[in-house]
Amino acid sequence: MIGFDTTTLIDFFRKNKELKELLDSIDEDFCTTLINYQEIIFGIDISDYAYLEEFNFYQSLFNNLILIIPDKNSCDKSSDIFWHLKKNNKLIDKFDIMVAGVLLSNGITKIITKNKKHYENIPGLKVISY
């Protein structure tokens, strides 16, 4: 199974050609996390005329993807990742740390993202970039 980063979900909405080609070439199940959903919902501007279209798209997408829910173990793993990155002066956005923690604590060791640098210093996580 391969996890989606939030950038991947956004590019899916935007019909990114490189992402589509990559996904078409992979024969594995895909998943995302509740953290990604939160980040997406935070980013949708309700004053934008396209709000409802975008909101409905993501509702449907998240209803059709395997959704990994954070638990105590994923919180602990996220904390481990945070302190590892901080110690090595490689801190990234906390949403990204939490996404990685949720995936890794659930045995998911691969993530698809456009932002390779966000995840490349997380031990045990293979980054697939497009």
C-alpha positions as CSV (number, residue, x, y, z in Angstrom):
1,M,0.0,0.0,0.0
2,I,1.2,3.5,-0.8
3,G,0.1,6.7,1.0
4,F,-0.8,10.0,-0.6
5,D,0.6,13.3,0.6
6,T,-1.7,16.3,0.6
7,T,0.0,17.7,-2.5
8,T,-0.9,14.5,-4.3
9,L,-4.5,14.9,-3.4
10,I,-4.5,18.5,-4.6
11,D,-2.8,17.5,-7.9
12,F,-5.4,14.8,-8.3
13,F,-8.1,17.4,-8.1
14,R,-6.2,19.6,-10.6
15,K,-5.8,16.6,-13.0
16,N,-2.0,16.7,-13.0
17,K,-0.7,14.8,-16.0
18,E,2.5,13.6,-14.4
19,L,0.6,12.3,-11.3
20,K,-1.9,10.5,-13.5
21,E,0.9,8.7,-15.5
22,L,2.6,7.7,-12.2
23,L,-0.6,6.3,-10.7
24,D,-1.4,4.4,-13.9
25,S,2.0,2.7,-13.7
26,I,1.5,1.5,-10.1
27,D,-0.2,-1.8,-9.2
28,E,-0.8,-1.2,-5.5
29,D,-3.6,0.0,-3.3
30,F,-3.5,3.7,-2.3
31,C,-4.5,5.3,1.0
32,T,-4.4,8.6,2.8
33,T,-4.9,9.8,6.3
34,L,-7.4,11.8,8.3
35,I,-4.6,14.3,8.8
36,N,-4.5,14.9,5.0
37,Y,-8.3,15.4,5.1
38,Q,-7.9,18.1,7.8
39,E,-5.2,19.8,5.8
40,I,-7.3,19.8,2.6
41,I,-10.4,21.1,4.4
42,F,-8.3,23.9,6.0
43,G,-7.2,24.9,2.5
44,I,-10.6,25.2,0.9
45,D,-11.6,28.8,0.7
46,I,-15.4,29.0,1.4
47,S,-15.5,32.5,-0.1
48,D,-14.4,31.1,-3.5
49,Y,-17.2,30.4,-6.0
50,A,-15.7,27.0,-6.7
51,Y,-15.9,26.0,-3.0
52,L,-18.7,23.5,-3.3
53,E,-17.3,21.8,-6.4
54,E,-13.9,21.4,-4.6
55,F,-15.5,20.3,-1.3
56,N,-17.7,17.7,-3.0
57,F,-14.7,16.4,-5.0
58,Y,-12.7,15.8,-1.8
59,Q,-15.7,14.3,0.0
60,S,-16.1,11.7,-2.8
61,L,-12.3,11.1,-3.0
62,F,-11.9,10.5,0.7
63,N,-15.0,8.2,0.7
64,N,-13.3,6.1,-2.0
65,L,-9.8,5.9,-0.6
66,I,-8.6,3.7,2.2
67,L,-8.5,6.2,5.1
68,I,-6.0,5.7,7.9
69,I,-7.1,7.2,11.2
70,P,-4.5,8.5,13.7
71,D,-4.2,6.6,17.1
72,K,-1.9,6.7,20.1
73,N,0.8,4.7,18.2
74,S,0.7,7.1,15.3
75,C,1.0,10.1,17.7
76,D,4.0,8.4,19.4
77,K,5.6,7.7,15.9
78,S,5.0,11.3,14.9
79,S,6.7,12.5,18.0
80,D,9.7,10.3,17.3
81,I,9.9,11.7,13.7
82,F,9.6,15.3,15.0
83,W,12.5,14.9,17.4
84,H,14.7,13.0,14.9
85,L,14.2,15.8,12.3
86,K,14.7,18.5,14.9
87,K,17.9,16.9,16.2
88,N,19.2,16.9,12.6
89,N,18.0,20.4,11.7
90,K,15.6,19.0,9.1
91,L,12.3,20.0,10.6
92,I,9.3,20.1,8.2
93,D,5.6,21.1,8.5
94,K,3.9,19.3,11.4
95,F,1.1,18.1,9.2
96,D,3.7,16.3,7.1
97,I,5.3,14.8,10.2
98,M,1.9,13.6,11.4
99,V,1.0,12.1,8.0
100,A,4.3,10.2,8.0
101,G,3.7,9.0,11.6
102,V,0.3,7.7,10.8
103,L,1.5,5.9,7.7
104,L,4.6,4.3,9.3
105,S,2.8,3.3,12.5
106,N,0.4,1.4,10.2
107,G,3.1,-0.4,8.3
108,I,2.9,1.8,5.2
109,T,6.4,2.6,4.1
110,K,5.9,4.5,0.8
111,I,4.4,7.9,0.1
112,I,3.6,9.7,-3.2
113,T,4.3,13.4,-3.1
114,K,5.4,16.3,-5.3
115,N,7.4,17.7,-2.3
116,K,10.2,15.1,-2.0
117,K,12.2,17.3,0.4
118,H,9.4,17.2,2.9
119,Y,9.7,13.5,3.5
120,E,13.2,12.4,2.4
121,N,14.8,12.7,5.8
122,I,12.2,10.5,7.6
123,P,13.7,7.1,8.4
124,G,11.8,4.1,7.0
125,L,9.7,6.1,4.5
126,K,10.3,5.7,0.8
127,V,9.4,8.8,-1.2
128,I,7.9,8.4,-4.7
129,S,8.0,11.8,-6.4
130,Y,6.5,13.0,-9.7
